[in-house]
Amino acid sequence: MDKGKFALAQDLAERPYQTMTFLDRTTEGEPVYVALIPELPGCASHGKTANEAQELLDEAKVEFIYFMLEDGLTVPDPKLLDQEQRINVSNYMENIMDRVDKLAAPRGELLTSVT
């Protein structure tokens, strides 16, 4: 692991990214909280509680950004949502899953390992 890139990833992860946390169900029908960052498609986590999902997302965000840097990708700036903006989560998740299928191997592996 490149220590310089990892330090940069940690710094970039401290920026004020918006997160979404919502209750979903596993394929077995069990409740699970999902947390994700809209500006970083594919960066997501899940947990038994909303807090656990958010804590795991905070960890995953650093690794996700690190692998973006490793792949030579530009890390998107955080975007602030205005108070009137609404997001349809089911359409958003469908779009995310389509994009995740097209990701390069290292980023796909990261998503698998943190969720």
Tab-separated table of C-alpha atoms in Angstrom, residues 39-80:
chain	number	residue	atom	x	y	z
A	39	GLU	CA	-20.813	11.178	-5.106
A	40	LEU	CA	-18.843	7.919	-4.810
A	41	PRO	CA	-20.940	5.350	-6.716
A	42	GLY	CA	-20.257	1.885	-5.351
A	43	CYS	CA	-19.007	3.083	-1.969
A	44	ALA	CA	-21.529	1.546	0.403
A	45	SER	CA	-21.821	-0.477	3.575
A	46	HIS	CA	-24.473	-2.156	5.645
A	47	GLY	CA	-25.024	-2.984	9.284
A	48	LYS	CA	-27.536	-4.131	11.857
A	49	THR	CA	-28.064	-0.513	12.935
A	50	ALA	CA	-27.889	2.816	11.130
A	51	ASN	CA	-24.907	3.779	13.299
A	52	GLU	CA	-23.041	0.578	12.439
A	53	ALA	CA	-23.685	1.095	8.711
A	54	GLN	CA	-22.408	4.690	8.968
A	55	GLU	CA	-19.281	3.687	10.918
A	56	LEU	CA	-18.450	1.014	8.352
A	57	LEU	CA	-19.069	3.515	5.550
A	58	ASP	CA	-16.587	5.933	7.128
A	59	GLU	CA	-13.942	3.191	7.005
A	60	ALA	CA	-14.897	2.087	3.495
A	61	LYS	CA	-14.762	5.674	2.202
A	62	VAL	CA	-11.023	5.939	2.880
A	63	GLU	CA	-10.282	2.631	1.149
A	64	PHE	CA	-12.607	3.453	-1.745
A	65	ILE	CA	-10.887	6.800	-2.335
A	66	TYR	CA	-7.471	5.126	-2.009
A	67	PHE	CA	-8.324	2.688	-4.806
A	68	MET	CA	-9.659	5.538	-6.959
A	69	LEU	CA	-6.270	7.220	-6.550
A	70	GLU	CA	-4.484	3.922	-7.309
A	71	ASP	CA	-6.532	3.599	-10.510
A	72	GLY	CA	-5.650	7.169	-11.512
A	73	LEU	CA	-9.262	8.312	-11.212
A	74	THR	CA	-10.338	11.779	-10.127
A	75	VAL	CA	-12.013	11.788	-6.720
A	76	PRO	CA	-15.253	13.776	-7.032
A	77	ASP	CA	-15.781	16.822	-4.856
A	78	PRO	CA	-18.612	16.662	-2.327
A	79	LYS	CA	-21.879	18.173	-3.532
A	80	LEU	CA	-24.238	19.745	-1.080
